[in-house]
Amino acid sequence: MSLLENKTQRFHSLRVPLANRWSYCKYTIGSKLRNWIGGIWLILFVCSAISLVLDILDLVSGSIWYRVGYVTTFLLSCLLKLVDTAKSYDDHFTHQEAIENFYKDIAPPDKEWEALDLDMGGGKTERVFRCKNIDRWLRGTDKIGLERDRAAEKGLKDFIRQHERWQEVFAPFLRDMHRNAIYSGKQFYNETKYGISQELKLGRPVQIHKTCYFDSYLTNISPGHRLLRNRDDAVLVELPSRKGAGWCPYEAVIENGKKIYRLKSLGRYTMANEPGVTTLCIREDLQSIFLWTQNRLALCSTGRLVASGSGSANWEDCKDCFDNPDGLREAVINGMKRELWEESVGKRSLSDEDFYAHLDTRITGYFRWLTKAGKSEFVGVSRLHDNGKKSIAEYLEAESSEVLDGEDDEKNIPAQNMWVLRKELNKRLNKIKIKAGTAHTGFGAGEHTYSVSCSMAMLALQEVCQAHCEKHCKKCQKESCNHVPFKALFEE
């Protein structure tokens, strides 16, 4: 974030279109210059600019016939360029649609993972995958290191910037989203991110690579979509086809004589995979968890109830964590705290440093989001202390460029004691139902419209609370429970 945005949000609406355009131009020009064809293009452009200046000088001092010839040649070249542009001009006006059933019936990566189908309302479901062993590892006290995978960085750049693939596939998708964002006022600018390169393995450092948001959009969000021409709905690009695309997030396998589609493990296909970071925050003053509503200009989860802080990890979150034996936890928690401050101190009336000084955060779970090409997501829980002079909660205000105040009856989850919190989480999540005869688990949020990351954060928090109660309470005291989540969830 810029210095201006750190201090005030007064000019944020003006910053968005400028940042959108600057990010797009910088990324697309950079893509052209990353191969030999782009280098030739740059040389020709410079030579043409120099020739133009010399031609203008000659035009002023040259003979009348030279001037006539120059103007005629210039007009003919413009005409030819115009005719060539007209042939494909309509191809620049496009819209996207999801490929029907592209992500239907995709199985988990292996037997240690389970699939959860989240009811998003309106007949729509979102499938996510989680591994309980990884959740226990992240909730525990074992150190989890961080290592930079530079080979993955190079592989991702080469994959996206390969000339033919860039021109025919990625550039049209990026151009379409950029124009849509400019028209609708959405935030679609590039930021430096880190991505997870390999599947998380217990007892081993996590491999990460440096990437950016546009890389993530093209390799995580765009797969499973097609680009259509506005004029006649002709399909211009499909990304990718189910028929053998080597960069598809899943693959066909034969198990027990039956063909199924199974999500690939991280590292076996190319994607930016910048992790999501989501946290539910408990206020000390009200002993409750507050939620926001995603505004209509967001690219994801529009109109849904979202966690107190939710977004994607930045490179700044991890760049100083490589020498830390517990670098992965530090990086993820840095991202959760940053997103919480960005979305919950809307007027920037409290600095991020002062806010973090009154904040504790822990990781509660991890999952992979299928319709984002199996992207990694971390969820957690935070607690916000008062400072003794003025309640920190008095600074809380929705960052209106991203989130809005939630509905009164849903925006707060009571957390006076463990029994109340578990009851309230159960009310929102309903009960997990295992469908007999299948490997998949269904989980519904009922009539509530929570985002995917908020739903998974509530589910993980429910399990952490359950584990605490099983460990410390021989018999549930229900309303008389004296275990306060604000303290109990952070004692260990």
Short mmCIF file of C-alpha atoms in Angstrom, two decimals:
data_model
loop_
_atom_site.label_atom_id
_atom_site.label_comp_id
_atom_site.label_asym_id
_atom_site.label_seq_id
_atom_site.Cartn_x
_atom_site.Cartn_y
_atom_site.Cartn_z
CA MET A 1 0.00 0.00 0.00
CA SER A 2 1.19 3.53 -0.75
CA LEU A 3 2.06 6.06 1.91
CA LEU A 4 -1.01 8.06 0.94
CA GLU A 5 -3.30 5.09 1.40
CA ASN A 6 -1.74 4.27 4.76
CA LYS A 7 -2.63 7.73 6.04
CA THR A 8 -6.04 8.40 4.53
CA GLN A 9 -8.71 6.86 2.35
CA ARG A 10 -9.98 10.23 1.13
CA PHE A 11 -8.50 9.80 -2.36
CA HIS A 12 -8.86 6.04 -2.62
CA SER A 13 -11.59 6.20 -5.30
CA LEU A 14 -9.26 8.24 -7.53
CA ARG A 15 -6.34 5.93 -6.85
CA VAL A 16 -8.18 2.82 -8.08
CA PRO A 17 -8.49 3.67 -11.83
CA LEU A 18 -4.95 5.08 -11.94
CA ALA A 19 -3.52 2.01 -10.21
CA ASN A 20 -5.56 -0.26 -12.52
CA ARG A 21 -4.14 1.36 -15.66
CA TRP A 22 -0.58 1.60 -14.39
CA SER A 23 -0.53 -2.05 -13.27
CA TYR A 24 -1.95 -3.26 -16.58
CA CYS A 25 0.48 -1.27 -18.73
CA LYS A 26 3.51 -2.24 -16.65
CA TYR A 27 2.59 -5.94 -16.63
CA THR A 28 1.74 -6.23 -20.35
CA ILE A 29 4.80 -4.30 -21.53
CA GLY A 30 6.97 -6.37 -19.22
CA SER A 31 5.50 -9.53 -20.71
CA LYS A 32 6.44 -8.40 -24.22
CA LEU A 33 10.04 -7.72 -23.22
CA ARG A 34 10.65 -11.12 -21.60
CA ASN A 35 11.37 -12.96 -24.87
CA TRP A 36 13.45 -12.36 -27.99
CA ILE A 37 10.43 -11.29 -30.03
CA GLY A 38 9.70 -8.61 -27.46
CA GLY A 39 13.33 -7.48 -27.66
CA ILE A 40 13.06 -7.09 -31.43
CA TRP A 41 9.79 -5.20 -30.94
CA LEU A 42 11.52 -2.75 -28.59
CA ILE A 43 14.42 -2.20 -31.00
CA LEU A 44 12.05 -1.59 -33.91
CA PHE A 45 9.99 0.80 -31.81
CA VAL A 46 13.07 2.86 -30.89
CA CYS A 47 14.29 2.87 -34.49
CA SER A 48 10.85 3.93 -35.72
CA ALA A 49 10.72 6.79 -33.23
CA ILE A 50 14.15 8.03 -34.36
CA SER A 51 13.17 7.68 -38.02
CA LEU A 52 10.01 9.65 -37.40
CA VAL A 53 11.99 12.56 -35.99
CA LEU A 54 14.44 12.49 -38.93
CA ASP A 55 11.59 12.24 -41.43
CA ILE A 56 9.88 15.26 -39.94
CA LEU A 57 13.13 17.25 -40.23
CA ASP A 58 13.54 16.13 -43.86
CA LEU A 59 9.91 17.00 -44.55
CA VAL A 60 10.52 20.59 -43.48
CA SER A 61 13.72 21.04 -45.52
CA GLY A 62 13.13 18.63 -48.42
CA SER A 63 11.75 19.23 -51.92
CA ILE A 64 8.04 19.39 -52.75
CA TRP A 65 8.16 15.91 -54.38
CA TYR A 66 9.74 14.43 -51.27
CA ARG A 67 7.00 15.95 -49.16
CA VAL A 68 4.27 14.59 -51.44
CA GLY A 69 5.85 11.13 -51.46
CA TYR A 70 6.30 11.10 -47.69
CA VAL A 71 2.70 12.14 -46.98
CA THR A 72 1.35 9.63 -49.51
CA THR A 73 3.41 6.78 -48.05
CA PHE A 74 2.34 7.75 -44.53
CA LEU A 75 -1.36 7.81 -45.45
CA LEU A 76 -1.15 4.44 -47.23
CA SER A 77 0.57 2.82 -44.27
CA CYS A 78 -2.12 4.24 -41.96
CA LEU A 79 -4.81 2.87 -44.26
CA LEU A 80 -3.26 -0.60 -44.31
CA LYS A 81 -2.93 -0.54 -40.53
CA LEU A 82 -6.56 0.52 -40.22
CA VAL A 83 -7.73 -2.33 -42.44
CA ASP A 84 -5.64 -4.83 -40.47
CA THR A 85 -7.00 -3.51 -37.15
CA ALA A 86 -10.60 -3.67 -38.40
CA LYS A 87 -10.27 -7.40 -39.06
CA SER A 88 -9.85 -8.22 -35.38
CA TYR A 89 -11.22 -5.11 -33.71
CA ASP A 90 -14.37 -6.84 -32.45
CA ASP A 91 -12.22 -9.48 -30.78
CA HIS A 92 -11.19 -6.87 -28.21
CA PHE A 93 -14.77 -6.55 -26.93
CA THR A 94 -15.42 -9.67 -24.93
CA HIS A 95 -17.04 -11.19 -21.88
CA GLN A 96 -16.33 -14.27 -19.79
CA GLU A 97 -18.45 -17.20 -18.73
CA ALA A 98 -17.73 -20.26 -16.61
CA ILE A 99 -17.31 -23.55 -18.47
CA GLU A 100 -20.22 -25.69 -17.32
CA ASN A 101 -19.25 -28.63 -15.11
CA PHE A 102 -15.54 -27.87 -15.48
CA TYR A 103 -15.00 -28.43 -11.75
CA LYS A 104 -17.77 -30.97 -11.24
CA ASP A 105 -17.04 -34.15 -9.26
CA ILE A 106 -13.34 -33.54 -8.71
CA ALA A 107 -11.92 -35.85 -6.03
CA PRO A 108 -9.35 -34.90 -3.35
CA PRO A 109 -5.60 -35.16 -4.10
CA ASP A 110 -5.27 -38.39 -2.08
CA LYS A 111 -6.89 -40.41 0.70
CA GLU A 112 -5.61 -38.12 3.48
CA TRP A 113 -7.75 -35.27 2.14
CA GLU A 114 -11.51 -34.87 2.32
CA ALA A 115 -13.86 -32.86 0.12
CA LEU A 116 -16.41 -30.47 1.60
CA ASP A 117 -19.27 -29.06 -0.44
CA LEU A 118 -20.30 -25.62 0.87
CA ASP A 119 -23.87 -24.54 0.21
CA MET A 120 -23.62 -20.97 -1.08
CA GLY A 121 -27.35 -20.53 -1.58
CA GLY A 122 -29.35 -20.41 -4.79
CA GLY A 123 -28.42 -23.99 -5.61
CA LYS A 124 -24.73 -23.14 -5.89
CA THR A 125 -22.04 -25.08 -4.05
CA GLU A 126 -18.31 -24.56 -3.62
CA ARG A 127 -16.02 -27.55 -3.15
CA VAL A 128 -12.96 -27.27 -0.93
CA PHE A 129 -10.43 -29.84 0.24
CA ARG A 130 -8.77 -30.11 3.62
CA CYS A 131 -6.40 -32.46 5.43
CA LYS A 132 -6.88 -32.92 9.19
CA ASN A 133 -3.21 -33.87 9.69
CA ILE A 134 -2.12 -30.54 8.19
CA ASP A 135 -4.68 -28.68 10.35
CA ARG A 136 -3.33 -30.32 13.52
CA TRP A 137 0.23 -29.49 12.43
CA LEU A 138 -0.61 -25.83 11.89
CA ARG A 139 -2.51 -25.61 15.20
CA GLY A 140 0.36 -27.19 17.11
CA THR A 141 3.70 -25.89 18.33
CA ASP A 142 6.15 -27.56 15.92
CA LYS A 143 8.25 -25.00 14.04
CA ILE A 144 7.47 -24.67 10.34
CA GLY A 145 10.25 -23.10 8.29
CA LEU A 146 10.12 -21.21 5.01
CA GLU A 147 12.31 -21.70 1.91
CA ARG A 148 12.36 -19.74 -1.35
CA ASP A 149 11.91 -21.78 -4.52
CA ARG A 150 13.51 -19.70 -7.29
CA ALA A 151 13.04 -22.49 -9.85
CA ALA A 152 9.27 -22.21 -9.36
CA GLU A 153 9.48 -18.44 -9.90
CA LYS A 154 11.26 -18.87 -13.22
CA GLY A 155 8.95 -21.68 -14.30
CA LEU A 156 5.86 -19.56 -13.63
CA LYS A 157 7.23 -16.56 -15.53
CA ASP A 158 8.30 -18.67 -18.50
CA PHE A 159 4.93 -20.41 -18.56
CA ILE A 160 2.87 -17.21 -18.64
CA ARG A 161 5.19 -15.20 -20.90
CA GLN A 162 5.76 -17.88 -23.52
CA HIS A 163 5.01 -15.80 -26.62
CA GLU A 164 2.28 -17.83 -28.31
CA ARG A 165 0.51 -18.70 -25.03
CA TRP A 166 0.66 -15.08 -23.88
CA GLN A 167 -0.68 -13.63 -27.15
CA GLU A 168 -3.44 -16.19 -27.74
CA VAL A 169 -4.58 -17.04 -24.20
CA PHE A 170 -3.42 -14.93 -21.28
CA ALA A 171 -3.33 -11.45 -22.86
CA PRO A 172 -7.00 -11.61 -24.00
CA PHE A 173 -8.16 -12.74 -20.55
CA LEU A 174 -6.20 -10.02 -18.78
CA ARG A 175 -7.41 -7.34 -21.22
CA ASP A 176 -11.03 -8.39 -20.68
CA MET A 177 -10.78 -8.21 -16.89
CA HIS A 178 -8.91 -4.90 -17.03
CA ARG A 179 -11.59 -3.28 -19.18
CA ASN A 180 -14.34 -4.68 -16.99
CA ALA A 181 -12.65 -3.25 -13.89
CA ILE A 182 -12.20 0.18 -15.47
CA TYR A 183 -15.87 0.26 -16.48
CA SER A 184 -17.27 -0.98 -13.17
CA GLY A 185 -14.83 0.69 -10.76
CA LYS A 186 -13.46 -2.59 -9.38
CA GLN A 187 -9.98 -2.80 -7.87
CA PHE A 188 -7.84 -4.77 -10.31
CA TYR A 189 -4.25 -3.74 -9.81
CA ASN A 190 -1.11 -5.74 -9.44
CA GLU A 191 0.61 -6.36 -6.12
CA THR A 192 3.68 -8.44 -5.30
CA LYS A 193 2.66 -11.75 -3.69
CA TYR A 194 4.21 -14.99 -2.56
CA GLY A 195 2.88 -18.37 -3.61
CA ILE A 196 3.19 -21.89 -2.21
CA SER A 197 5.20 -24.05 -4.62
CA GLN A 198 4.87 -27.55 -3.16
CA GLU A 199 2.31 -29.47 -1.12
CA LEU A 200 2.61 -28.88 2.62
CA LYS A 201 4.42 -31.83 4.21
CA LEU A 202 4.58 -32.43 7.94
CA GLY A 203 7.99 -31.75 9.43
CA ARG A 204 9.40 -29.99 6.36
CA PRO A 205 9.89 -26.29 5.51
CA VAL A 206 7.27 -24.85 3.17
CA GLN A 207 8.47 -23.95 -0.34
CA ILE A 208 7.36 -20.54 -1.61
CA HIS A 209 8.03 -18.36 -4.65
CA LYS A 210 7.67 -14.68 -5.47
CA THR A 211 4.76 -13.85 -7.77
CA CYS A 212 2.09 -11.18 -8.29
CA TYR A 213 -1.68 -10.79 -8.34
CA PHE A 214 -1.99 -10.78 -12.14
CA ASP A 215 -0.11 -14.09 -12.29
CA SER A 216 -2.63 -15.42 -9.80
CA TYR A 217 -5.59 -14.11 -11.77
CA LEU A 218 -4.39 -15.81 -14.96
CA THR A 219 -3.43 -19.17 -13.44
CA ASN A 220 -5.87 -19.51 -10.51
CA ILE A 221 -9.01 -17.56 -11.40
CA SER A 222 -9.20 -17.80 -15.20
CA PRO A 223 -9.01 -21.62 -15.54
CA GLY A 224 -12.50 -23.00 -15.99
CA HIS A 225 -13.64 -19.98 -18.02
CA ARG A 226 -14.02 -19.12 -21.68
CA LEU A 227 -13.78 -15.77 -23.43
CA LEU A 228 -16.58 -14.88 -25.85
CA ARG A 229 -16.85 -12.12 -28.44
CA ASN A 230 -19.64 -9.68 -27.61
CA ARG A 231 -20.83 -9.36 -31.20
CA ASP A 232 -21.87 -12.97 -31.75
CA ASP A 233 -20.88 -14.94 -28.62
CA ALA A 234 -18.21 -16.78 -30.57
CA VAL A 235 -15.70 -18.52 -28.29
CA LEU A 236 -12.27 -16.90 -28.69
CA VAL A 237 -10.35 -18.61 -25.88
CA GLU A 238 -11.08 -21.48 -23.51
CA LEU A 239 -8.80 -21.89 -20.52
CA PRO A 240 -8.00 -24.77 -20.45
CA SER A 241 -9.88 -27.61 -22.10
CA ARG A 242 -10.55 -30.82 -20.17
CA LYS A 243 -8.97 -32.68 -23.05
CA GLY A 244 -5.45 -33.25 -21.89
CA ALA A 245 -4.22 -29.77 -21.02
CA GLY A 246 -0.99 -30.28 -19.09
CA TRP A 247 -1.69 -27.25 -16.91
CA CYS A 248 -5.17 -28.31 -15.84
CA PRO A 249 -5.51 -28.43 -12.00
CA TYR A 250 -6.83 -32.01 -12.07
CA GLU A 251 -6.18 -35.21 -13.98
CA ALA A 252 -8.01 -38.36 -14.99
CA VAL A 253 -6.98 -41.51 -13.12
CA ILE A 254 -8.25 -45.09 -13.13
CA GLU A 255 -9.11 -46.43 -9.68
CA ASN A 256 -10.90 -49.75 -9.10
CA GLY A 257 -11.55 -49.96 -12.82
CA LYS A 258 -13.33 -46.59 -12.84
CA LYS A 259 -12.21 -43.30 -14.35
CA ILE A 260 -12.30 -40.33 -11.97
CA TYR A 261 -10.90 -36.81 -11.98
CA ARG A 262 -8.58 -36.04 -9.06
CA LEU A 263 -7.10 -32.68 -7.99
CA LYS A 264 -3.35 -32.60 -8.54
CA SER A 265 -0.93 -32.03 -5.68
CA LEU A 266 0.75 -28.63 -5.49
CA GLY A 267 3.88 -28.53 -7.61
CA ARG A 268 2.47 -30.85 -10.27
CA TYR A 269 0.88 -28.06 -12.30
CA THR A 270 1.68 -24.41 -12.86
CA MET A 271 -0.11 -21.72 -10.91
CA ALA A 272 0.82 -18.66 -8.86
CA ASN A 273 -1.03 -20.07 -5.82
CA GLU A 274 -0.77 -17.00 -3.60
CA PRO A 275 -2.43 -18.12 -0.35
CA GLY A 276 -5.54 -16.54 1.05
CA VAL A 277 -5.32 -15.32 4.66
CA THR A 278 -8.52 -15.01 6.72
CA THR A 279 -9.06 -14.35 10.41
CA LEU A 280 -12.04 -14.01 12.75
CA CYS A 281 -11.41 -11.33 15.38
CA ILE A 282 -12.75 -11.42 18.97
CA ARG A 283 -13.33 -7.99 20.52
CA GLU A 284 -12.39 -7.75 24.18
CA ASP A 285 -14.99 -5.06 24.94
CA LEU A 286 -18.01 -7.00 23.64
CA GLN A 287 -16.64 -10.56 23.85
CA SER A 288 -17.87 -11.19 20.31
CA ILE A 289 -16.52 -11.81 16.80
CA PHE A 290 -17.37 -9.16 14.22
CA LEU A 291 -18.01 -9.77 10.51
CA TRP A 292 -18.27 -7.47 7.50
CA THR A 293 -20.20 -7.58 4.21
CA GLN A 294 -18.15 -7.68 0.99
CA ASN A 295 -19.05 -4.71 -1.18
CA ARG A 296 -20.31 -5.03 -4.75
CA LEU A 297 -17.07 -3.82 -6.34
CA ALA A 298 -15.00 -6.73 -5.01
CA LEU A 299 -13.85 -9.43 -7.44
CA CYS A 300 -14.91 -12.25 -5.11
CA SER A 301 -17.67 -12.99 -2.55
CA THR A 302 -19.65 -9.86 -3.44
CA GLY A 303 -22.57 -9.23 -1.11
CA ARG A 304 -21.63 -12.03 1.28
CA LEU A 305 -20.74 -11.90 4.94
CA VAL A 306 -16.96 -12.10 5.28
CA ALA A 307 -14.52 -12.56 8.14
CA SER A 308 -13.11 -9.66 10.15
CA GLY A 309 -10.00 -9.70 7.96
CA SER A 310 -9.69 -11.54 4.67
CA GLY A 311 -7.51 -11.24 1.57
CA SER A 312 -4.38 -12.62 -0.03
CA ALA A 313 -0.79 -12.83 1.19
CA ASN A 314 1.74 -10.16 0.12
CA TRP A 315 5.47 -10.58 -0.42
CA GLU A 316 6.02 -8.02 2.36
CA ASP A 317 4.43 -10.52 4.77
CA CYS A 318 7.14 -13.12 4.22
CA LYS A 319 10.31 -11.39 3.00
CA ASP A 320 11.83 -11.19 6.50
CA CYS A 321 10.72 -14.66 7.61
CA PHE A 322 13.23 -16.93 5.86
CA ASP A 323 15.68 -17.00 8.78
CA ASN A 324 12.91 -17.69 11.30
CA PRO A 325 12.56 -21.38 12.29
CA ASP A 326 8.80 -20.74 12.41
CA GLY A 327 8.77 -18.57 9.28
CA LEU A 328 5.62 -20.01 7.72
CA ARG A 329 3.48 -19.19 10.75
CA GLU A 330 5.01 -15.73 11.02
CA ALA A 331 4.35 -14.97 7.35
CA VAL A 332 0.74 -16.19 7.43
CA ILE A 333 -0.02 -14.36 10.68
CA ASN A 334 1.57 -11.18 9.29
CA GLY A 335 -0.87 -11.38 6.39
CA MET A 336 -3.87 -12.01 8.64
CA LYS A 337 -3.01 -9.03 10.85
CA ARG A 338 -2.45 -6.77 7.84
CA GLU A 339 -5.76 -7.72 6.22
CA LEU A 340 -7.56 -7.19 9.54
CA TRP A 341 -6.10 -3.69 9.87
CA GLU A 342 -6.73 -2.78 6.22
CA GLU A 343 -10.40 -3.81 6.31
CA SER A 344 -11.28 -2.90 9.91
CA VAL A 345 -9.58 0.48 10.48
CA GLY A 346 -11.20 2.12 7.49
CA LYS A 347 -10.32 5.72 8.28
CA ARG A 348 -6.72 4.82 9.20
CA SER A 349 -7.32 6.57 12.53
CA LEU A 350 -4.92 4.09 14.16
CA SER A 351 -1.55 3.13 12.69
CA ASP A 352 -0.91 -0.49 11.75
CA GLU A 353 1.91 -0.72 14.33
CA ASP A 354 -0.34 0.47 17.16
CA PHE A 355 -3.09 -1.87 16.01
CA TYR A 356 -0.78 -4.90 15.87
CA ALA A 357 0.49 -4.12 19.38
CA HIS A 358 -2.99 -4.95 20.70
CA LEU A 359 -3.55 -8.00 18.51
CA ASP A 360 -2.81 -11.72 18.93
CA THR A 361 -3.40 -14.18 16.09
CA ARG A 362 -3.10 -17.93 15.58
CA ILE A 363 -3.70 -20.26 12.61
CA THR A 364 -6.65 -22.63 12.93
CA GLY A 365 -6.79 -24.36 9.55
CA TYR A 366 -5.83 -24.75 5.90
CA PHE A 367 -7.77 -25.75 2.79
CA ARG A 368 -7.59 -25.73 -0.99
CA TRP A 369 -10.31 -23.97 -2.99
CA LEU A 370 -11.27 -26.00 -6.05
CA THR A 371 -12.80 -23.29 -8.29
CA LYS A 372 -9.66 -21.21 -7.82
CA ALA A 373 -7.66 -24.04 -9.39
CA GLY A 374 -7.06 -25.63 -5.99
CA LYS A 375 -5.56 -22.47 -4.46
CA SER A 376 -4.21 -22.58 -0.89
CA GLU A 377 -6.09 -20.79 1.90
CA PHE A 378 -5.19 -20.28 5.58
CA VAL A 379 -7.74 -19.39 8.26
CA GLY A 380 -7.23 -18.22 11.83
CA VAL A 381 -8.57 -16.42 14.87
CA SER A 382 -7.42 -13.14 16.46
CA ARG A 383 -8.14 -11.24 19.65
CA LEU A 384 -8.10 -7.46 20.01
CA HIS A 385 -7.07 -6.06 23.40
CA ASP A 386 -8.14 -2.73 24.86
CA ASN A 387 -5.29 -0.35 25.63
CA GLY A 388 -6.55 0.89 29.00
CA LYS A 389 -7.13 4.46 27.83
CA LYS A 390 -9.38 4.25 24.82
CA SER A 391 -10.94 1.06 23.60
CA ILE A 392 -9.17 -0.13 20.46
CA ALA A 393 -12.57 -1.26 19.21
CA GLU A 394 -13.59 2.40 18.95
CA TYR A 395 -11.25 2.69 15.97
CA LEU A 396 -12.99 -0.15 14.13
CA GLU A 397 -14.76 0.92 10.98
CA ALA A 398 -15.34 -0.92 7.70
CA GLU A 399 -12.99 -0.05 4.85
CA SER A 400 -15.75 0.99 2.45
CA SER A 401 -13.69 0.40 -0.69
CA GLU A 402 -13.68 -3.32 0.18
CA VAL A 403 -16.23 -4.12 2.92
CA LEU A 404 -19.37 -2.68 4.47
CA ASP A 405 -21.03 -3.07 7.85
CA GLY A 406 -22.83 -6.40 8.06
CA GLU A 407 -26.47 -6.94 8.90
CA ASP A 408 -27.22 -6.28 12.58
CA ASP A 409 -28.41 -9.80 13.40
CA GLU A 410 -25.49 -11.55 11.69
CA LYS A 411 -22.44 -9.30 11.91
CA ASN A 412 -21.58 -10.28 15.49
CA ILE A 413 -20.97 -13.82 16.77
CA PRO A 414 -21.36 -13.87 20.59
CA ALA A 415 -18.33 -15.32 22.40
CA GLN A 416 -18.93 -14.75 26.14
CA ASN A 417 -17.87 -18.33 26.87
CA MET A 418 -16.99 -21.49 24.99
CA TRP A 419 -20.48 -22.93 25.20
CA VAL A 420 -22.06 -19.79 23.72
CA LEU A 421 -19.46 -19.54 20.94
CA ARG A 422 -19.83 -23.18 19.96
CA LYS A 423 -23.61 -22.85 19.98
CA GLU A 424 -23.47 -19.76 17.76
CA LEU A 425 -21.02 -21.36 15.34
CA ASN A 426 -23.21 -24.46 15.13
CA LYS A 427 -26.21 -22.28 14.38
CA ARG A 428 -24.38 -20.73 11.44
CA LEU A 429 -22.72 -23.83 10.09
CA ASN A 430 -25.50 -26.32 10.76
CA LYS A 431 -24.26 -29.86 11.24
CA ILE A 432 -21.75 -31.60 9.00
CA LYS A 433 -23.44 -34.49 7.25
CA ILE A 434 -21.48 -37.39 5.76
CA LYS A 435 -23.25 -38.79 2.76
CA ALA A 436 -23.30 -42.58 2.94
CA GLY A 437 -21.41 -44.39 0.20
CA THR A 438 -19.36 -41.40 -0.96
CA ALA A 439 -15.99 -39.95 -0.14
CA HIS A 440 -17.38 -36.46 0.09
CA THR A 441 -18.78 -34.49 2.98
CA GLY A 442 -21.55 -31.92 2.61
CA PHE A 443 -21.66 -28.80 4.73
CA GLY A 444 -24.35 -26.15 4.42
CA ALA A 445 -24.54 -22.60 5.69
CA GLY A 446 -28.31 -22.71 5.45
CA GLU A 447 -30.01 -19.41 4.70
CA HIS A 448 -26.89 -17.40 5.59
CA THR A 449 -24.69 -16.11 2.80
CA TYR A 450 -21.15 -16.40 4.13
CA SER A 451 -18.09 -16.33 1.91
CA VAL A 452 -16.10 -19.52 1.40
CA SER A 453 -13.17 -18.34 3.53
CA CYS A 454 -15.46 -17.11 6.32
CA SER A 455 -17.32 -20.44 6.34
CA MET A 456 -14.07 -22.40 6.58
CA ALA A 457 -12.73 -20.07 9.29
CA MET A 458 -15.88 -20.69 11.36
CA LEU A 459 -15.62 -24.44 10.80
CA ALA A 460 -11.95 -24.51 11.87
CA LEU A 461 -12.69 -22.36 14.92
CA GLN A 462 -15.53 -24.68 15.89
CA GLU A 463 -13.11 -27.62 15.82
CA VAL A 464 -10.49 -25.77 17.87
CA CYS A 465 -13.13 -24.91 20.48
CA GLN A 466 -14.32 -28.52 20.52
CA ALA A 467 -10.76 -29.77 21.08
CA HIS A 468 -10.27 -27.28 23.94
CA CYS A 469 -13.47 -28.36 25.65
CA GLU A 470 -12.67 -32.06 25.32
CA LYS A 471 -9.26 -31.46 26.89
CA HIS A 472 -10.25 -29.18 29.77
CA CYS A 473 -13.87 -30.00 30.61
CA LYS A 474 -14.99 -33.40 31.88
CA LYS A 475 -18.58 -32.24 31.85
CA CYS A 476 -20.05 -29.33 29.91
CA GLN A 477 -21.32 -26.53 32.17
CA LYS A 478 -23.30 -24.98 29.29
CA GLU A 479 -24.52 -21.49 30.24
CA SER A 480 -22.33 -21.58 33.35
CA CYS A 481 -19.15 -22.26 31.36
CA ASN A 482 -16.25 -20.20 32.74
CA HIS A 483 -13.91 -20.73 29.76
CA VAL A 484 -13.74 -17.39 27.94
CA PRO A 485 -12.68 -17.77 24.26
CA PHE A 486 -10.79 -14.45 24.36
CA LYS A 487 -8.36 -16.09 26.80
CA ALA A 488 -8.87 -19.83 26.38
CA LEU A 489 -8.11 -19.93 22.65
CA PHE A 490 -4.70 -18.35 23.22
CA GLU A 491 -3.55 -19.99 26.45
CA GLU A 492 -1.70 -22.73 24.59
#
